[in-house]
mmCIF file of C-alpha atoms and ligand atoms in Angstrom:
data_model
loop_
_atom_site.group_PDB
_atom_site.id
_atom_site.type_symbol
_atom_site.label_atom_id
_atom_site.label_comp_id
_atom_site.label_asym_id
_atom_site.label_seq_id
_atom_site.Cartn_x
_atom_site.Cartn_y
_atom_site.Cartn_z
ATOM 1 C CA MET A 9 0.000 0.000 0.000
ATOM 2 C CA LYS A 10 1.363 3.412 -0.989
ATOM 3 C CA SER A 11 0.476 6.432 1.056
ATOM 4 C CA ILE A 12 0.003 9.774 -0.669
ATOM 5 C CA VAL A 13 -0.541 13.337 0.516
ATOM 6 C CA ILE A 14 -2.252 15.751 -1.877
ATOM 7 C CA LEU A 15 -1.623 19.495 -1.678
ATOM 8 C CA ILE A 16 -4.274 21.911 -2.931
ATOM 9 C CA SER A 17 -4.977 25.640 -2.861
ATOM 10 C CA GLY A 18 -8.470 25.928 -4.296
ATOM 11 C CA ARG A 19 -11.113 24.032 -6.227
ATOM 12 C CA GLY A 20 -9.298 20.711 -5.971
ATOM 13 C CA SER A 21 -10.789 19.030 -9.019
ATOM 14 C CA ASN A 22 -7.563 17.143 -9.738
ATOM 15 C CA MET A 23 -7.497 15.914 -6.145
ATOM 16 C CA GLU A 24 -11.128 14.865 -6.607
ATOM 17 C CA ALA A 25 -10.236 12.952 -9.791
ATOM 18 C CA ILE A 26 -7.504 11.073 -7.923
ATOM 19 C CA VAL A 27 -9.820 10.272 -4.998
ATOM 20 C CA GLN A 28 -12.579 9.132 -7.331
ATOM 21 C CA ALA A 29 -10.201 6.952 -9.330
ATOM 22 C CA ALA A 30 -9.962 4.770 -6.168
ATOM 23 C CA ILE A 31 -6.567 3.507 -7.285
ATOM 24 C CA PRO A 32 -5.827 0.047 -5.907
ATOM 25 C CA GLY A 33 -2.868 0.100 -3.534
ATOM 26 C CA VAL A 34 -3.195 3.832 -2.836
ATOM 27 C CA ARG A 35 -4.205 5.310 0.486
ATOM 28 C CA ILE A 36 -4.818 9.044 0.527
ATOM 29 C CA ALA A 37 -3.367 9.856 3.921
ATOM 30 C CA ALA A 38 -4.225 13.554 3.861
ATOM 31 C CA VAL A 39 -5.198 16.586 1.825
ATOM 32 C CA VAL A 40 -3.302 19.710 2.844
ATOM 33 C CA SER A 41 -4.183 23.256 1.779
ATOM 34 C CA ASN A 42 -2.324 26.523 2.234
ATOM 35 C CA ARG A 43 -5.673 28.320 2.117
ATOM 36 C CA PRO A 44 -8.320 27.747 4.801
ATOM 37 C CA ASP A 45 -11.072 28.535 2.262
ATOM 38 C CA ALA A 46 -9.965 26.037 -0.392
ATOM 39 C CA ALA A 47 -13.165 24.546 -1.793
ATOM 40 C CA GLY A 48 -11.548 21.124 -2.209
ATOM 41 C CA LEU A 49 -11.225 20.653 1.557
ATOM 42 C CA ALA A 50 -14.967 20.041 1.921
ATOM 43 C CA PHE A 51 -14.875 17.301 -0.699
ATOM 44 C CA ALA A 52 -11.902 15.611 0.986
ATOM 45 C CA ALA A 53 -13.416 15.827 4.468
ATOM 46 C CA GLY A 54 -16.705 14.501 3.086
ATOM 47 C CA HIS A 55 -14.807 11.447 1.858
ATOM 48 C CA GLY A 56 -13.307 10.781 5.265
ATOM 49 C CA ILE A 57 -9.839 11.999 4.302
ATOM 50 C CA ALA A 58 -7.764 13.772 6.947
ATOM 51 C CA CYS A 59 -7.487 17.467 6.095
ATOM 52 C CA ALA A 60 -5.001 20.058 7.283
ATOM 53 C CA VAL A 61 -4.439 23.737 6.613
ATOM 54 C CA VAL A 62 -0.996 25.306 6.751
ATOM 55 C CA ASP A 63 -1.823 28.932 6.062
ATOM 56 C CA HIS A 64 1.110 30.623 4.357
ATOM 57 C CA LYS A 65 -0.046 33.988 5.714
ATOM 58 C CA ALA A 66 0.836 32.846 9.225
ATOM 59 C CA TYR A 67 4.551 32.513 8.396
ATOM 60 C CA ALA A 68 7.199 35.188 8.100
ATOM 61 C CA ASP A 69 8.809 33.810 4.964
ATOM 62 C CA ARG A 70 8.825 31.005 2.449
ATOM 63 C CA ALA A 71 11.375 28.945 4.388
ATOM 64 C CA ALA A 72 9.289 29.009 7.577
ATOM 65 C CA PHE A 73 6.125 28.121 5.674
ATOM 66 C CA ASP A 74 7.797 25.271 3.799
ATOM 67 C CA ALA A 75 9.257 23.883 7.036
ATOM 68 C CA ALA A 76 5.790 23.842 8.651
ATOM 69 C CA LEU A 77 4.284 22.338 5.521
ATOM 70 C CA ALA A 78 6.910 19.589 5.421
ATOM 71 C CA GLU A 79 6.304 18.804 9.088
ATOM 72 C CA THR A 80 2.573 18.384 8.441
ATOM 73 C CA ILE A 81 3.184 16.261 5.355
ATOM 74 C CA ASP A 82 5.832 14.085 6.998
ATOM 75 C CA GLY A 83 3.485 13.355 9.897
ATOM 76 C CA HIS A 84 1.613 11.196 7.365
ATOM 77 C CA ARG A 85 4.783 9.451 6.122
ATOM 78 C CA PRO A 86 3.780 9.605 2.456
ATOM 79 C CA ASP A 87 5.466 7.654 -0.327
ATOM 80 C CA LEU A 88 4.367 10.346 -2.777
ATOM 81 C CA VAL A 89 3.398 14.006 -2.464
ATOM 82 C CA VAL A 90 0.997 15.195 -5.158
ATOM 83 C CA LEU A 91 0.695 18.891 -5.992
ATOM 84 C CA ALA A 92 -2.803 19.436 -7.355
ATOM 85 C CA GLY A 93 -3.355 23.114 -8.025
ATOM 86 C CA PHE A 94 -1.043 24.053 -5.168
ATOM 87 C CA MET A 95 -0.313 27.708 -5.860
ATOM 88 C CA ARG A 96 2.862 28.331 -3.882
ATOM 89 C CA VAL A 97 6.426 28.455 -5.127
ATOM 90 C CA LEU A 98 8.383 25.942 -3.065
ATOM 91 C CA THR A 99 11.890 26.437 -1.714
ATOM 92 C CA ASP A 100 14.769 24.390 -3.058
ATOM 93 C CA ASP A 101 15.172 22.761 0.376
ATOM 94 C CA PHE A 102 11.560 21.589 0.328
ATOM 95 C CA VAL A 103 11.883 20.231 -3.208
ATOM 96 C CA ARG A 104 15.145 18.450 -2.382
ATOM 97 C CA HIS A 105 13.579 16.886 0.723
ATOM 98 C CA TYR A 106 10.977 15.201 -1.534
ATOM 99 C CA ALA A 107 13.277 14.424 -4.455
ATOM 100 C CA GLY A 108 11.783 11.652 -6.576
ATOM 101 C CA ARG A 109 8.507 11.605 -4.630
ATOM 102 C CA LEU A 110 6.976 14.972 -5.490
ATOM 103 C CA ILE A 111 4.855 15.379 -8.613
ATOM 104 C CA ASN A 112 2.906 18.273 -10.087
ATOM 105 C CA ILE A 113 0.368 18.854 -12.827
ATOM 106 C CA HIS A 114 0.753 21.901 -15.011
ATOM 107 C CA PRO A 115 -1.838 23.094 -17.527
ATOM 108 C CA SER A 116 0.404 23.299 -20.600
ATOM 109 C CA LEU A 117 2.646 21.134 -22.698
ATOM 110 C CA LEU A 118 5.865 21.946 -20.847
ATOM 111 C CA PRO A 119 8.334 23.437 -21.491
ATOM 112 C CA ALA A 120 5.837 25.751 -23.195
ATOM 113 C CA PHE A 121 4.097 28.241 -20.909
ATOM 114 C CA PRO A 122 5.535 27.646 -17.434
ATOM 115 C CA GLY A 123 3.962 29.848 -14.742
ATOM 116 C CA LEU A 124 0.486 31.358 -14.675
ATOM 117 C CA HIS A 125 -2.265 32.066 -17.236
ATOM 118 C CA THR A 126 -1.223 29.265 -19.541
ATOM 119 C CA HIS A 127 -4.502 29.144 -21.491
ATOM 120 C CA ARG A 128 -4.531 32.880 -22.123
ATOM 121 C CA ARG A 129 -0.911 32.768 -23.273
ATOM 122 C CA ALA A 130 -1.601 29.777 -25.535
ATOM 123 C CA LEU A 131 -4.435 31.712 -27.201
ATOM 124 C CA GLU A 132 -2.326 34.868 -27.514
ATOM 125 C CA THR A 133 0.552 32.948 -29.035
ATOM 126 C CA GLY A 134 -1.686 31.220 -31.528
ATOM 127 C CA VAL A 135 -0.496 27.667 -30.884
ATOM 128 C CA ARG A 136 -2.691 24.976 -32.440
ATOM 129 C CA VAL A 137 -1.889 22.399 -29.769
ATOM 130 C CA HIS A 138 -2.073 22.858 -26.015
ATOM 131 C CA GLY A 139 -2.377 20.441 -23.109
ATOM 132 C CA ALA A 140 -1.216 19.345 -19.695
ATOM 133 C CA THR A 141 1.890 17.813 -18.154
ATOM 134 C CA VAL A 142 2.500 15.667 -15.085
ATOM 135 C CA HIS A 143 6.121 16.005 -14.008
ATOM 136 C CA PHE A 144 8.459 15.327 -11.119
ATOM 137 C CA VAL A 145 9.207 18.553 -9.301
ATOM 138 C CA THR A 146 12.719 19.976 -9.359
ATOM 139 C CA PRO A 147 13.855 23.344 -7.984
ATOM 140 C CA THR A 148 13.130 25.246 -11.236
ATOM 141 C CA LEU A 149 9.435 26.201 -11.408
ATOM 142 C CA ASP A 150 7.330 24.028 -13.732
ATOM 143 C CA CYS A 151 10.344 22.104 -14.853
ATOM 144 C CA GLY A 152 11.473 18.597 -14.066
ATOM 145 C CA PRO A 153 11.240 15.199 -15.689
ATOM 146 C CA ILE A 154 8.013 14.671 -17.591
ATOM 147 C CA VAL A 155 5.909 11.687 -16.541
ATOM 148 C CA VAL A 156 3.043 12.065 -19.012
ATOM 149 C CA GLN A 157 1.600 14.702 -21.314
ATOM 150 C CA ALA A 158 -1.828 15.031 -22.919
ATOM 151 C CA ALA A 159 -2.553 17.274 -25.866
ATOM 152 C CA VAL A 160 -5.732 19.005 -26.978
ATOM 153 C CA PRO A 161 -6.411 21.067 -30.106
ATOM 154 C CA VAL A 162 -6.879 24.805 -29.841
ATOM 155 C CA LEU A 163 -10.052 25.445 -31.825
ATOM 156 C CA ALA A 164 -11.182 28.518 -33.695
ATOM 157 C CA GLY A 165 -13.529 30.394 -31.396
ATOM 158 C CA ASP A 166 -11.899 29.115 -28.196
ATOM 159 C CA ASP A 167 -11.692 31.468 -25.267
ATOM 160 C CA GLU A 168 -9.770 30.961 -22.044
ATOM 161 C CA ALA A 169 -12.688 29.120 -20.422
ATOM 162 C CA THR A 170 -13.380 26.656 -23.240
ATOM 163 C CA LEU A 171 -9.687 25.876 -23.668
ATOM 164 C CA ALA A 172 -9.189 25.475 -19.906
ATOM 165 C CA ALA A 173 -12.125 23.056 -19.733
ATOM 166 C CA ARG A 174 -10.733 20.952 -22.597
ATOM 167 C CA VAL A 175 -7.326 20.787 -20.901
ATOM 168 C CA LEU A 176 -8.832 20.073 -17.475
ATOM 169 C CA ALA A 177 -10.668 17.023 -18.797
ATOM 170 C CA GLN A 178 -7.278 15.632 -19.842
ATOM 171 C CA GLU A 179 -5.723 16.560 -16.486
ATOM 172 C CA HIS A 180 -8.371 14.482 -14.752
ATOM 173 C CA ARG A 181 -7.353 11.522 -16.911
ATOM 174 C CA ILE A 182 -3.561 11.707 -16.775
ATOM 175 C CA TYR A 183 -3.054 12.629 -13.116
ATOM 176 C CA PRO A 184 -4.768 9.514 -11.698
ATOM 177 C CA GLN A 185 -2.926 7.506 -14.344
ATOM 178 C CA ALA A 186 0.461 8.834 -13.193
ATOM 179 C CA VAL A 187 -0.412 8.061 -9.554
ATOM 180 C CA ARG A 188 -1.481 4.565 -10.604
ATOM 181 C CA TRP A 189 1.866 3.969 -12.335
ATOM 182 C CA PHE A 190 3.639 5.112 -9.175
ATOM 183 C CA ALA A 191 1.480 2.846 -6.999
ATOM 184 C CA GLU A 192 2.236 -0.123 -9.236
ATOM 185 C CA ASP A 193 5.990 0.563 -9.019
ATOM 186 C CA ARG A 194 5.980 1.098 -12.749
ATOM 187 C CA LEU A 195 7.618 4.558 -12.786
ATOM 188 C CA ARG A 196 11.378 4.954 -13.008
ATOM 189 C CA LEU A 197 13.384 8.148 -13.229
ATOM 190 C CA GLY A 198 16.456 7.337 -15.300
ATOM 191 C CA ASP A 199 19.958 8.790 -14.996
ATOM 192 C CA ASP A 200 19.259 10.552 -18.295
ATOM 193 C CA GLY A 201 16.468 12.530 -16.595
ATOM 194 C CA ARG A 202 13.771 10.678 -18.534
ATOM 195 C CA VAL A 203 10.849 9.016 -16.807
ATOM 196 C CA ARG A 204 10.046 5.550 -18.058
ATOM 197 C CA VAL A 205 7.050 3.364 -17.387
ATOM 198 C CA ARG A 206 7.113 -0.410 -17.327
ATOM 199 C CA ASP A 207 4.885 -1.529 -20.141
ATOM 200 C CA GLU A 208 3.232 -4.726 -18.985
ATOM 201 C CA ARG A 209 1.871 -5.548 -22.421
ATOM 202 C CA GLN A 210 5.355 -6.237 -23.707
ATOM 203 C CA ALA A 211 7.212 -9.441 -22.972
ATOM 204 C CA GLY A 212 10.113 -8.853 -20.604
ATOM 205 C CA ALA A 213 8.341 -5.813 -19.139
ATOM 206 C CA ALA A 214 10.026 -3.133 -21.244
ATOM 207 C CA TRP A 215 10.559 0.329 -19.768
ATOM 208 C CA THR A 216 9.346 2.968 -22.198
ATOM 209 C CA VAL A 217 8.801 6.713 -22.235
ATOM 210 C CA PRO A 218 4.991 7.118 -22.236
ATOM 211 C CA ALA A 219 3.596 8.321 -25.552
ATOM 212 C CA LEU A 220 1.667 11.565 -25.817
ATOM 213 C CA GLU A 221 -1.990 11.135 -24.859
ATOM 214 C CA TRP A 222 -4.661 12.658 -27.130
HETATM 215 C C1 LIG B 11 -5.193 22.917 -12.764
HETATM 216 O O1 LIG B 11 -5.375 23.402 -14.063
HETATM 217 C C2 LIG B 11 -3.764 22.527 -12.543
HETATM 218 O O2 LIG B 11 -3.142 22.032 -13.680
HETATM 219 C C3 LIG B 11 -3.132 23.837 -12.163
HETATM 220 O O3 LIG B 11 -4.088 24.510 -11.395
HETATM 221 C C4 LIG B 11 -5.384 24.008 -11.723
HETATM 222 C C5 LIG B 11 -5.960 23.480 -10.441
HETATM 223 O O4 LIG B 11 -7.270 23.031 -10.594
HETATM 224 N N1 LIG B 11 -1.863 23.635 -11.511
HETATM 225 P P1 LIG B 11 -7.917 22.127 -9.463
HETATM 226 O O5 LIG B 11 -7.728 22.864 -8.145
HETATM 227 O O6 LIG B 11 -7.249 20.789 -9.478
HETATM 228 O O7 LIG B 11 -9.359 22.062 -9.840
#
């Protein structure tokens, strides 16, 4: 059984998708928010999941907040920490502490559009393809080895809301899938910085870089 802690800041729909996927071998030990008013907390509590708030406003600086956050997380002894719409920049020390067991979902096809307002920037840039990325977290924001990506078309007439909704539907598919791979011990971060997944359909259990999802 793998224990995971999910960090949220708001709506928590990715957290909800992971909870609802009911992944065999995964126990959601806690949902932690940096905002007391995060809507996702009610969903988690309603599903009997332990909830905690570590309010960043109560700490003098990023280092103090991250230390308190890590203490709360580590109290649950997670195998994996899942950032699901967690809107805080994390210190290098925090990221290093969870090296290889901290994943994030970002609403773009990284390395395109790191940071905020990805859908708006995709529309402004005029890209025809957009999407979402699950990646291991490294000290550089929205960087780190890619676990899985899903692409969606950008359609004529799209606005930020329609594009965001199309991407979000893919997020809800690929994030539980990435957690499932982790739970099944099928994820490996190679020395070359590439993430490979053990493909059980192939004889000899080949390790392959997951193909783009559509
Ligand atoms: C998602 O688009 C996620 O990729 C991004 O923030 C959004 C959070 O949505 N990091 P939710 O809180 O999971 O509904």
